C-alpha cells in the first residue's frame, strides 16, 4: 500500500496463476500447458523473423488474421488478435461487457472473469453449476446484459454441445454471448460456425494450449464486424503493437501446420482417456473431460492433502481453495510417462 496508489488499485484482487517453479525438476501438471513442443514450422518461422526486430511489427497483424480467417472460414474483418486470450478477454470486458444489467458467468469457471469485472467495474452475477458440476443454459434465463461461458469449462472440463450455445444465443438476441474456447480442440465443439448467423456471439480462442505456445502469448476472437470494431477501438487506445514480430511469425505457422496440431492433440486426447481409467481404478470420481486436463476427487482424501503430498514427490497439480471444489484436483494431461508417474505416486498414497 502506498499513498501514490490510484484509488482503484486498493480494491483490486488480482488473478493468481498456477505455480511456475523457479528451481527443481517437477512434473508440471498444474497449468494446462501442452507437454509437446510447438510446431517445428512455427519455431523455424520465429527464428527466421529475428532480422526484422529492428522494425515495429504490423499493428494490424494482418498475416496472422488472414491465416486465422482462412483456417476458420471467416473474413479477416471478423478476426481480432491479442497478446494471449487473456488480453482479448480483458478488451472484451472493457469494450462489450460493461452495461447496467449484470454479466452472467458460472460460479465455478475461469477465475480471471471476476478479476476483470473488478478491474473494469463490470457488475456480474455468478450462476451456480448444477449438482453434477455442469452448466445448464436454462439457468441463464434471467435479466442480464451478457453471458460469458468457458466451453469446455475450466476447471471442470465439461463441455456443452454447439446446439446448446446456439440455443443460448437464440434465446438472448439482445444480449452478447461470449464463449471462451481455450480448450475446445481437445474434444469440444466450436461455436465459430454460428458467428455468421448470430450478431450477438463472440468466440475467443488461444494458441497457448492446443498449439503449445503459452510462452508466445497469442489469442484471438471471432465475431461479426461491429463486435470486432469495438475490440479494435479499445486495442488502439491501449497498445498499438500487442503482438510482436516473433509472435506474429510463429502464430501464422502454428495455425497453418495442421499435421502437427492433429498429431499432438490426438496424443493428448488418448493420454487423457488412459488417465481417466487409471484414476477411476484408484477410486477417484472424475468429471467427464473435453479438455487437456481432468478434474477429479477422491472420496477418502482431501484435495489439499493430495496436492501437497504430490508436490513433495515432485509432481505439481492444481488445487483451488474454493467452496464446492476444494476436494478436487485439476490435473493437466502430460505425456504418458508423466501421467504414469502421477498414477504410481497416487497408488502409493491411496
Ligand atoms: C488458459 C486460459 C486462457 C488464457 O490463455 P492465454 O491465451 O494464455 O492468455 C483463457 N481462458 C481460459 C478458460 C483458460 O484456461
mmCIF file of C-alpha atoms and ligand atoms in Angstrom:
data_model
loop_
_atom_site.group_PDB
_atom_site.id
_atom_site.type_symbol
_atom_site.label_atom_id
_atom_site.label_comp_id
_atom_site.label_asym_id
_atom_site.label_seq_id
_atom_site.Cartn_x
_atom_site.Cartn_y
_atom_site.Cartn_z
ATOM 1 C CA UNK A 1 0.000 0.000 0.000
ATOM 2 C CA UNK A 2 1.222 3.446 -0.831
ATOM 3 C CA UNK A 3 -0.176 6.951 -0.849
ATOM 4 C CA UNK A 4 0.692 7.053 -4.558
ATOM 5 C CA UNK A 5 -1.834 4.369 -5.485
ATOM 6 C CA UNK A 6 -4.838 5.278 -7.592
ATOM 7 C CA UNK A 7 -7.985 4.523 -5.631
ATOM 8 C CA UNK A 8 -8.984 1.602 -7.898
ATOM 9 C CA UNK A 9 -5.756 -0.229 -7.055
ATOM 10 C CA UNK A 10 -6.757 -0.576 -3.401
ATOM 11 C CA UNK A 11 -9.826 -2.574 -4.366
ATOM 12 C CA UNK A 12 -8.281 -4.971 -6.901
ATOM 13 C CA UNK A 13 -7.991 -8.694 -6.176
ATOM 14 C CA UNK A 14 -5.566 -9.905 -8.864
ATOM 15 C CA UNK A 15 -5.602 -13.294 -10.550
ATOM 16 C CA UNK A 16 -3.215 -15.862 -9.071
ATOM 17 C CA UNK A 17 -1.682 -18.073 -11.794
ATOM 18 C CA UNK A 18 -0.570 -21.648 -11.120
ATOM 19 C CA UNK A 19 2.936 -22.109 -9.784
ATOM 20 C CA UNK A 20 5.847 -21.786 -12.233
ATOM 21 C CA UNK A 21 8.666 -23.239 -10.116
ATOM 22 C CA UNK A 22 11.948 -21.341 -10.323
ATOM 23 C CA UNK A 23 14.031 -24.373 -9.380
ATOM 24 C CA UNK A 24 13.782 -28.109 -9.045
ATOM 25 C CA UNK A 25 12.619 -30.595 -11.646
ATOM 26 C CA UNK A 26 8.893 -31.006 -11.308
ATOM 27 C CA UNK A 27 6.468 -32.889 -13.454
ATOM 28 C CA UNK A 28 4.268 -29.881 -14.229
ATOM 29 C CA UNK A 29 0.634 -30.904 -14.419
ATOM 30 C CA UNK A 30 -0.703 -27.679 -12.901
ATOM 31 C CA UNK A 31 -1.145 -25.001 -15.591
ATOM 32 C CA UNK A 32 -2.592 -26.856 -18.593
ATOM 33 C CA UNK A 33 0.483 -26.375 -20.719
ATOM 34 C CA UNK A 34 0.985 -28.717 -23.664
ATOM 35 C CA UNK A 35 3.508 -31.487 -22.916
ATOM 36 C CA UNK A 36 4.670 -31.462 -26.546
ATOM 37 C CA UNK A 37 6.695 -28.744 -28.268
ATOM 38 C CA UNK A 38 5.136 -26.265 -30.696
ATOM 39 C CA UNK A 39 5.081 -26.941 -34.426
ATOM 40 C CA UNK A 40 8.657 -27.076 -35.796
ATOM 41 C CA UNK A 41 7.402 -24.846 -38.607
ATOM 42 C CA UNK A 42 6.392 -22.236 -36.020
ATOM 43 C CA UNK A 43 9.793 -22.413 -34.325
ATOM 44 C CA UNK A 44 11.589 -22.034 -37.676
ATOM 45 C CA UNK A 45 9.416 -19.022 -38.537
ATOM 46 C CA UNK A 46 10.253 -17.390 -35.195
ATOM 47 C CA UNK A 47 13.970 -17.955 -35.774
ATOM 48 C CA UNK A 48 13.636 -16.554 -39.279
ATOM 49 C CA UNK A 49 11.901 -13.379 -38.111
ATOM 50 C CA UNK A 50 14.680 -12.039 -35.874
ATOM 51 C CA UNK A 51 16.212 -9.946 -38.648
ATOM 52 C CA UNK A 52 13.048 -7.816 -38.613
ATOM 53 C CA UNK A 53 13.220 -6.963 -34.906
ATOM 54 C CA UNK A 54 14.665 -3.505 -35.642
ATOM 55 C CA UNK A 55 11.280 -2.532 -37.066
ATOM 56 C CA UNK A 56 7.898 -2.205 -35.406
ATOM 57 C CA UNK A 57 5.583 -5.112 -36.160
ATOM 58 C CA UNK A 58 2.470 -4.755 -38.315
ATOM 59 C CA UNK A 59 -0.012 -3.119 -35.889
ATOM 60 C CA UNK A 60 -2.897 -4.954 -37.583
ATOM 61 C CA UNK A 61 -1.142 -8.383 -37.566
ATOM 62 C CA UNK A 62 -2.745 -8.853 -40.975
ATOM 63 C CA UNK A 63 -0.873 -12.047 -41.939
ATOM 64 C CA UNK A 64 -1.989 -13.758 -38.752
ATOM 65 C CA UNK A 65 -5.571 -12.586 -39.092
ATOM 66 C CA UNK A 66 -5.565 -13.874 -42.682
ATOM 67 C CA UNK A 67 -4.285 -17.268 -41.531
ATOM 68 C CA UNK A 68 -6.938 -17.495 -38.804
ATOM 69 C CA UNK A 69 -9.682 -16.336 -41.184
ATOM 70 C CA UNK A 70 -8.702 -18.987 -43.744
ATOM 71 C CA UNK A 71 -8.488 -21.720 -41.099
ATOM 72 C CA UNK A 72 -11.935 -20.963 -39.659
ATOM 73 C CA UNK A 73 -13.786 -19.907 -42.799
ATOM 74 C CA UNK A 74 -14.466 -16.307 -41.784
ATOM 75 C CA UNK A 75 -13.349 -12.936 -43.172
ATOM 76 C CA UNK A 76 -10.291 -11.045 -41.929
ATOM 77 C CA UNK A 77 -12.590 -8.338 -40.574
ATOM 78 C CA UNK A 78 -14.191 -10.906 -38.286
ATOM 79 C CA UNK A 79 -10.877 -11.716 -36.558
ATOM 80 C CA UNK A 80 -9.297 -9.843 -33.645
ATOM 81 C CA UNK A 81 -5.903 -10.887 -32.261
ATOM 82 C CA UNK A 82 -4.294 -10.074 -28.927
ATOM 83 C CA UNK A 83 -1.432 -10.751 -26.564
ATOM 84 C CA UNK A 84 -2.849 -14.020 -25.264
ATOM 85 C CA UNK A 85 -6.553 -14.655 -24.980
ATOM 86 C CA UNK A 86 -6.356 -13.076 -21.526
ATOM 87 C CA UNK A 87 -5.764 -9.739 -23.228
ATOM 88 C CA UNK A 88 -8.545 -10.444 -25.732
ATOM 89 C CA UNK A 89 -10.833 -11.185 -22.769
ATOM 90 C CA UNK A 90 -9.747 -8.017 -20.975
ATOM 91 C CA UNK A 91 -10.559 -5.901 -24.041
ATOM 92 C CA UNK A 92 -13.883 -7.733 -24.343
ATOM 93 C CA UNK A 93 -14.785 -6.785 -20.771
ATOM 94 C CA UNK A 94 -13.950 -3.151 -21.414
ATOM 95 C CA UNK A 95 -15.384 -2.887 -24.927
ATOM 96 C CA UNK A 96 -18.500 -5.046 -24.757
ATOM 97 C CA UNK A 97 -19.464 -6.218 -21.279
ATOM 98 C CA UNK A 98 -19.889 -3.068 -19.217
ATOM 99 C CA UNK A 99 -23.599 -2.283 -19.014
ATOM 100 C CA UNK A 100 -26.224 -1.593 -16.385
ATOM 101 C CA UNK A 101 -27.631 -5.119 -16.219
ATOM 102 C CA UNK A 102 -25.202 -7.719 -14.888
ATOM 103 C CA UNK A 103 -22.929 -10.028 -16.810
ATOM 104 C CA UNK A 104 -23.625 -13.704 -16.043
ATOM 105 C CA UNK A 105 -21.000 -16.413 -15.709
ATOM 106 C CA UNK A 106 -20.818 -19.686 -13.733
ATOM 107 C CA UNK A 107 -19.837 -19.746 -10.054
ATOM 108 C CA UNK A 108 -17.117 -22.200 -10.928
ATOM 109 C CA UNK A 109 -15.202 -21.128 -14.015
ATOM 110 C CA UNK A 110 -12.040 -19.329 -15.109
ATOM 111 C CA UNK A 111 -11.098 -17.187 -12.139
ATOM 112 C CA UNK A 112 -9.925 -14.307 -14.317
ATOM 113 C CA UNK A 113 -13.572 -13.371 -15.062
ATOM 114 C CA UNK A 114 -14.299 -11.837 -11.635
ATOM 115 C CA UNK A 115 -10.850 -10.216 -11.721
ATOM 116 C CA UNK A 116 -11.568 -8.404 -14.990
ATOM 117 C CA UNK A 117 -15.010 -7.495 -13.680
ATOM 118 C CA UNK A 118 -13.312 -5.788 -10.748
ATOM 119 C CA UNK A 119 -10.734 -4.049 -12.908
ATOM 120 C CA UNK A 120 -13.286 -2.649 -15.352
ATOM 121 C CA UNK A 121 -16.180 -2.105 -12.947
ATOM 122 C CA UNK A 122 -18.444 -4.670 -14.633
ATOM 123 C CA UNK A 123 -21.342 -5.848 -12.460
ATOM 124 C CA UNK A 124 -21.825 -9.604 -12.563
ATOM 125 C CA UNK A 125 -23.858 -12.456 -11.127
ATOM 126 C CA UNK A 126 -22.410 -15.932 -10.660
ATOM 127 C CA UNK A 127 -24.792 -18.660 -11.809
ATOM 128 C CA UNK A 128 -24.229 -21.934 -9.928
ATOM 129 C CA UNK A 129 -23.226 -25.022 -11.881
ATOM 130 C CA UNK A 130 -25.769 -27.801 -11.369
ATOM 131 C CA UNK A 131 -25.236 -30.639 -8.874
ATOM 132 C CA UNK A 132 -23.188 -32.586 -11.424
ATOM 133 C CA UNK A 133 -20.954 -29.510 -11.912
ATOM 134 C CA UNK A 134 -22.307 -28.746 -15.372
ATOM 135 C CA UNK A 135 -23.553 -25.554 -16.988
ATOM 136 C CA UNK A 136 -27.325 -25.634 -17.586
ATOM 137 C CA UNK A 137 -28.272 -22.982 -20.116
ATOM 138 C CA UNK A 138 -31.814 -22.798 -18.672
ATOM 139 C CA UNK A 139 -30.233 -21.250 -15.558
ATOM 140 C CA UNK A 140 -29.217 -18.239 -17.680
ATOM 141 C CA UNK A 141 -32.798 -17.188 -18.426
ATOM 142 C CA UNK A 142 -32.684 -14.151 -16.179
ATOM 143 C CA UNK A 143 -32.114 -10.414 -16.549
ATOM 144 C CA UNK A 144 -28.615 -9.710 -17.811
ATOM 145 C CA UNK A 145 -26.643 -7.688 -20.332
ATOM 146 C CA UNK A 146 -24.368 -10.517 -21.420
ATOM 147 C CA UNK A 147 -23.310 -14.122 -20.750
ATOM 148 C CA UNK A 148 -19.746 -15.414 -20.596
ATOM 149 C CA UNK A 149 -19.017 -19.147 -20.698
ATOM 150 C CA UNK A 150 -15.793 -21.078 -20.947
ATOM 151 C CA UNK A 151 -16.632 -24.062 -23.158
ATOM 152 C CA UNK A 152 -15.215 -26.543 -22.277
ATOM 153 C CA UNK A 153 -15.467 -25.032 -18.821
ATOM 154 C CA UNK A 154 -12.451 -24.678 -16.582
ATOM 155 C CA UNK A 155 -11.521 -26.099 -14.147
ATOM 156 C CA UNK A 156 -14.248 -28.715 -14.569
ATOM 157 C CA UNK A 157 -13.501 -29.756 -18.180
ATOM 158 C CA UNK A 158 -17.130 -30.445 -19.094
ATOM 159 C CA UNK A 159 -18.450 -29.143 -22.418
ATOM 160 C CA UNK A 160 -21.749 -28.001 -23.894
ATOM 161 C CA UNK A 161 -22.545 -29.100 -27.449
ATOM 162 C CA UNK A 162 -22.737 -26.439 -30.165
ATOM 163 C CA UNK A 163 -26.527 -26.872 -30.200
ATOM 164 C CA UNK A 164 -26.693 -25.590 -26.606
ATOM 165 C CA UNK A 165 -24.681 -22.479 -27.481
ATOM 166 C CA UNK A 166 -26.991 -21.952 -30.448
ATOM 167 C CA UNK A 167 -29.996 -22.184 -28.132
ATOM 168 C CA UNK A 168 -28.389 -19.687 -25.766
ATOM 169 C CA UNK A 169 -27.664 -17.073 -28.467
ATOM 170 C CA UNK A 170 -31.147 -17.569 -29.927
ATOM 171 C CA UNK A 171 -32.816 -17.160 -26.532
ATOM 172 C CA UNK A 172 -30.850 -13.953 -25.852
ATOM 173 C CA UNK A 173 -30.939 -11.987 -29.122
ATOM 174 C CA UNK A 174 -30.265 -8.688 -27.325
ATOM 175 C CA UNK A 175 -27.509 -9.957 -25.046
ATOM 176 C CA UNK A 176 -23.939 -10.670 -26.075
ATOM 177 C CA UNK A 177 -22.807 -14.263 -25.548
ATOM 178 C CA UNK A 178 -19.039 -14.683 -25.214
ATOM 179 C CA UNK A 179 -17.642 -18.220 -25.457
ATOM 180 C CA UNK A 180 -14.078 -18.759 -24.261
ATOM 181 C CA UNK A 181 -12.855 -21.828 -26.177
ATOM 182 C CA UNK A 182 -9.359 -22.125 -24.684
ATOM 183 C CA UNK A 183 -9.766 -25.934 -24.542
ATOM 184 C CA UNK A 184 -12.093 -26.624 -27.455
ATOM 185 C CA UNK A 185 -9.517 -28.526 -29.522
ATOM 186 C CA UNK A 186 -9.366 -31.375 -27.010
ATOM 187 C CA UNK A 187 -12.899 -32.584 -27.583
ATOM 188 C CA UNK A 188 -15.312 -29.654 -27.640
ATOM 189 C CA UNK A 189 -17.465 -28.330 -30.476
ATOM 190 C CA UNK A 190 -16.562 -24.798 -31.523
ATOM 191 C CA UNK A 191 -19.279 -22.177 -31.813
ATOM 192 C CA UNK A 192 -17.396 -20.390 -34.615
ATOM 193 C CA UNK A 193 -19.732 -21.783 -37.338
ATOM 194 C CA UNK A 194 -22.594 -19.903 -35.593
ATOM 195 C CA UNK A 195 -20.944 -16.488 -35.895
ATOM 196 C CA UNK A 196 -22.199 -15.865 -39.443
ATOM 197 C CA UNK A 197 -25.844 -16.142 -38.323
ATOM 198 C CA UNK A 198 -25.644 -14.517 -34.878
ATOM 199 C CA UNK A 199 -24.530 -10.932 -34.320
ATOM 200 C CA UNK A 200 -24.556 -11.497 -30.543
ATOM 201 C CA UNK A 201 -21.850 -14.170 -30.427
ATOM 202 C CA UNK A 202 -18.139 -13.670 -29.812
ATOM 203 C CA UNK A 203 -15.830 -16.707 -29.698
ATOM 204 C CA UNK A 204 -12.368 -16.479 -28.137
ATOM 205 C CA UNK A 205 -9.532 -18.990 -28.614
ATOM 206 C CA UNK A 206 -5.849 -19.204 -27.695
ATOM 207 C CA UNK A 207 -2.658 -20.705 -29.103
ATOM 208 C CA UNK A 208 -1.455 -21.408 -25.552
ATOM 209 C CA UNK A 209 -2.988 -24.839 -25.048
ATOM 210 C CA UNK A 210 -3.610 -26.919 -28.182
ATOM 211 C CA UNK A 211 -0.811 -25.221 -30.142
ATOM 212 C CA UNK A 212 1.723 -25.355 -27.298
ATOM 213 C CA UNK A 213 2.581 -21.647 -27.457
ATOM 214 C CA UNK A 214 1.746 -20.398 -23.951
ATOM 215 C CA UNK A 215 5.058 -18.508 -23.914
ATOM 216 C CA UNK A 216 4.380 -16.673 -27.179
ATOM 217 C CA UNK A 217 1.146 -15.022 -25.933
ATOM 218 C CA UNK A 218 -1.309 -15.189 -28.815
ATOM 219 C CA UNK A 219 -5.089 -15.333 -28.611
ATOM 220 C CA UNK A 220 -7.917 -14.295 -30.902
ATOM 221 C CA UNK A 221 -11.614 -13.545 -31.105
ATOM 222 C CA UNK A 222 -14.042 -14.263 -33.940
ATOM 223 C CA UNK A 223 -17.299 -12.351 -34.268
ATOM 224 C CA UNK A 224 -19.244 -10.116 -36.602
ATOM 225 C CA UNK A 225 -17.676 -6.798 -37.641
ATOM 226 C CA UNK A 226 -19.313 -4.461 -35.094
ATOM 227 C CA UNK A 227 -18.003 -6.597 -32.217
ATOM 228 C CA UNK A 228 -14.505 -6.729 -33.701
ATOM 229 C CA UNK A 229 -14.605 -2.967 -34.312
ATOM 230 C CA UNK A 230 -15.290 -2.396 -30.600
ATOM 231 C CA UNK A 231 -12.293 -4.549 -29.643
ATOM 232 C CA UNK A 232 -10.078 -2.702 -32.131
ATOM 233 C CA UNK A 233 -11.133 0.669 -30.740
ATOM 234 C CA UNK A 234 -10.066 -0.411 -27.249
ATOM 235 C CA UNK A 235 -6.867 -2.034 -28.507
ATOM 236 C CA UNK A 236 -5.869 1.063 -30.457
ATOM 237 C CA UNK A 237 -6.493 3.174 -27.371
ATOM 238 C CA UNK A 238 -4.224 0.928 -25.291
ATOM 239 C CA UNK A 239 -1.330 -0.631 -27.263
ATOM 240 C CA UNK A 240 -0.750 -0.428 -30.999
ATOM 241 C CA UNK A 241 1.536 -3.480 -31.043
ATOM 242 C CA UNK A 242 0.229 -6.168 -28.682
ATOM 243 C CA UNK A 243 1.661 -8.905 -30.924
ATOM 244 C CA UNK A 244 5.366 -8.671 -31.568
ATOM 245 C CA UNK A 245 7.183 -9.666 -34.764
ATOM 246 C CA UNK A 246 8.133 -13.120 -33.437
ATOM 247 C CA UNK A 247 4.628 -13.838 -32.157
ATOM 248 C CA UNK A 248 3.027 -12.989 -35.485
ATOM 249 C CA UNK A 249 5.540 -15.089 -37.459
ATOM 250 C CA UNK A 250 5.252 -18.101 -35.145
ATOM 251 C CA UNK A 251 1.497 -17.969 -34.784
ATOM 252 C CA UNK A 252 0.917 -17.953 -38.559
ATOM 253 C CA UNK A 253 2.834 -21.209 -38.956
ATOM 254 C CA UNK A 254 1.256 -22.749 -35.852
ATOM 255 C CA UNK A 255 -2.173 -22.121 -37.382
ATOM 256 C CA UNK A 256 -1.091 -23.430 -40.783
ATOM 257 C CA UNK A 257 0.626 -26.600 -39.520
ATOM 258 C CA UNK A 258 -2.489 -28.766 -39.303
ATOM 259 C CA UNK A 259 -0.481 -32.003 -39.301
ATOM 260 C CA UNK A 260 1.389 -31.151 -36.099
ATOM 261 C CA UNK A 261 -1.777 -29.853 -34.476
ATOM 262 C CA UNK A 262 -3.745 -33.022 -35.241
ATOM 263 C CA UNK A 263 -0.928 -35.353 -34.174
ATOM 264 C CA UNK A 264 -0.249 -33.698 -30.807
ATOM 265 C CA UNK A 265 -3.838 -33.083 -29.778
ATOM 266 C CA UNK A 266 -4.694 -36.680 -30.712
ATOM 267 C CA UNK A 267 -1.951 -37.921 -28.413
ATOM 268 C CA UNK A 268 -3.202 -35.749 -25.554
ATOM 269 C CA UNK A 269 -6.768 -36.980 -26.008
ATOM 270 C CA UNK A 270 -5.582 -40.625 -25.945
ATOM 271 C CA UNK A 271 -3.475 -39.989 -22.831
ATOM 272 C CA UNK A 272 -6.499 -38.379 -21.179
ATOM 273 C CA UNK A 273 -8.636 -41.455 -21.765
ATOM 274 C CA UNK A 274 -5.935 -43.633 -20.183
ATOM 275 C CA UNK A 275 -5.511 -41.275 -17.221
ATOM 276 C CA UNK A 276 -9.260 -41.195 -16.597
ATOM 277 C CA UNK A 277 -9.330 -45.021 -16.488
ATOM 278 C CA UNK A 278 -6.344 -45.155 -14.117
ATOM 279 C CA UNK A 279 -7.796 -42.521 -11.780
ATOM 280 C CA UNK A 280 -11.165 -44.271 -11.722
ATOM 281 C CA UNK A 281 -9.436 -47.548 -10.869
ATOM 282 C CA UNK A 282 -7.912 -45.808 -7.816
ATOM 283 C CA UNK A 283 -11.387 -44.744 -6.680
ATOM 284 C CA UNK A 284 -11.377 -41.176 -7.999
ATOM 285 C CA UNK A 285 -14.559 -39.551 -9.197
ATOM 286 C CA UNK A 286 -13.543 -37.923 -12.493
ATOM 287 C CA UNK A 287 -15.739 -35.379 -14.274
ATOM 288 C CA UNK A 288 -16.156 -36.099 -17.999
ATOM 289 C CA UNK A 289 -13.423 -34.027 -19.661
ATOM 290 C CA UNK A 290 -13.285 -32.448 -23.103
ATOM 291 C CA UNK A 291 -10.112 -30.547 -22.190
ATOM 292 C CA UNK A 292 -6.371 -31.179 -21.712
ATOM 293 C CA UNK A 293 -6.940 -31.679 -18.008
ATOM 294 C CA UNK A 294 -9.185 -33.702 -15.755
ATOM 295 C CA UNK A 295 -10.990 -32.587 -12.596
ATOM 296 C CA UNK A 296 -11.122 -35.361 -10.028
ATOM 297 C CA UNK A 297 -11.692 -36.016 -6.354
ATOM 298 C CA UNK A 298 -11.171 -38.985 -4.101
ATOM 299 C CA UNK A 299 -13.907 -39.828 -1.576
ATOM 300 C CA UNK A 300 -11.363 -40.614 1.164
ATOM 301 C CA UNK A 301 -8.680 -37.969 0.667
ATOM 302 C CA UNK A 302 -8.751 -34.201 0.892
ATOM 303 C CA UNK A 303 -7.690 -32.344 -2.224
ATOM 304 C CA UNK A 304 -5.253 -30.065 -0.389
ATOM 305 C CA UNK A 305 -3.527 -33.077 1.215
ATOM 306 C CA UNK A 306 -3.164 -34.926 -2.082
ATOM 307 C CA UNK A 307 -1.809 -31.831 -3.855
ATOM 308 C CA UNK A 308 0.726 -31.204 -1.076
ATOM 309 C CA UNK A 309 1.850 -34.840 -0.973
ATOM 310 C CA UNK A 310 2.273 -34.913 -4.747
ATOM 311 C CA UNK A 311 4.274 -31.699 -4.663
ATOM 312 C CA UNK A 312 6.661 -33.188 -2.085
ATOM 313 C CA UNK A 313 7.205 -36.051 -4.507
ATOM 314 C CA UNK A 314 7.892 -33.784 -7.469
ATOM 315 C CA UNK A 315 4.502 -33.587 -9.203
ATOM 316 C CA UNK A 316 2.563 -30.324 -9.415
ATOM 317 C CA UNK A 317 -1.221 -30.365 -9.849
ATOM 318 C CA UNK A 318 -3.672 -27.501 -9.314
ATOM 319 C CA UNK A 319 -5.829 -27.252 -6.232
ATOM 320 C CA UNK A 320 -8.376 -24.464 -5.584
ATOM 321 C CA UNK A 321 -9.338 -23.420 -2.050
ATOM 322 C CA UNK A 322 -12.872 -22.615 -3.034
ATOM 323 C CA UNK A 323 -16.252 -23.869 -1.795
ATOM 324 C CA UNK A 324 -17.684 -26.804 -3.793
ATOM 325 C CA UNK A 325 -14.340 -27.685 -5.374
ATOM 326 C CA UNK A 326 -11.858 -27.777 -2.508
ATOM 327 C CA UNK A 327 -11.563 -31.556 -2.670
ATOM 328 C CA UNK A 328 -10.904 -31.633 -6.402
ATOM 329 C CA UNK A 329 -7.577 -31.710 -8.159
ATOM 330 C CA UNK A 330 -7.184 -30.277 -11.633
ATOM 331 C CA UNK A 331 -4.628 -32.434 -13.378
ATOM 332 C CA UNK A 332 -3.141 -31.390 -16.725
ATOM 333 C CA UNK A 333 -2.689 -34.199 -19.250
ATOM 334 C CA UNK A 334 1.050 -34.769 -19.612
ATOM 335 C CA UNK A 335 2.920 -37.323 -21.669
ATOM 336 C CA UNK A 336 2.074 -40.963 -20.924
ATOM 337 C CA UNK A 337 5.295 -41.114 -18.908
ATOM 338 C CA UNK A 338 4.307 -38.090 -16.778
ATOM 339 C CA UNK A 339 0.795 -39.435 -16.227
ATOM 340 C CA UNK A 340 2.343 -42.789 -15.311
ATOM 341 C CA UNK A 341 4.473 -41.143 -12.630
ATOM 342 C CA UNK A 342 1.422 -39.406 -11.196
ATOM 343 C CA UNK A 343 -0.563 -42.641 -11.068
ATOM 344 C CA UNK A 344 2.327 -44.556 -9.476
ATOM 345 C CA UNK A 345 2.574 -41.934 -6.705
ATOM 346 C CA UNK A 346 -1.176 -41.850 -6.141
ATOM 347 C CA UNK A 347 -1.235 -45.643 -5.927
ATOM 348 C CA UNK A 348 1.309 -45.472 -3.078
ATOM 349 C CA UNK A 349 -0.588 -42.702 -1.317
ATOM 350 C CA UNK A 350 -4.123 -44.113 -1.545
HETATM 351 C C1 LIG B 1 -5.576 -20.661 -20.379
HETATM 352 C C2 LIG B 1 -6.878 -19.967 -20.457
HETATM 353 C C3 LIG B 1 -6.999 -18.701 -21.032
HETATM 354 C C4 LIG B 1 -5.822 -17.821 -21.313
HETATM 355 O O1 LIG B 1 -4.992 -18.192 -22.271
HETATM 356 P P1 LIG B 1 -3.859 -17.233 -22.804
HETATM 357 O O2 LIG B 1 -4.164 -17.169 -24.250
HETATM 358 O O3 LIG B 1 -2.607 -17.940 -22.477
HETATM 359 O O4 LIG B 1 -3.962 -15.894 -22.152
HETATM 360 C C5 LIG B 1 -8.257 -18.161 -21.220
HETATM 361 N N1 LIG B 1 -9.351 -18.795 -20.797
HETATM 362 C C6 LIG B 1 -9.283 -19.986 -20.197
HETATM 363 C C7 LIG B 1 -10.518 -20.636 -19.742
HETATM 364 C C8 LIG B 1 -8.038 -20.592 -19.990
HETATM 365 O O5 LIG B 1 -7.962 -21.738 -19.346
#
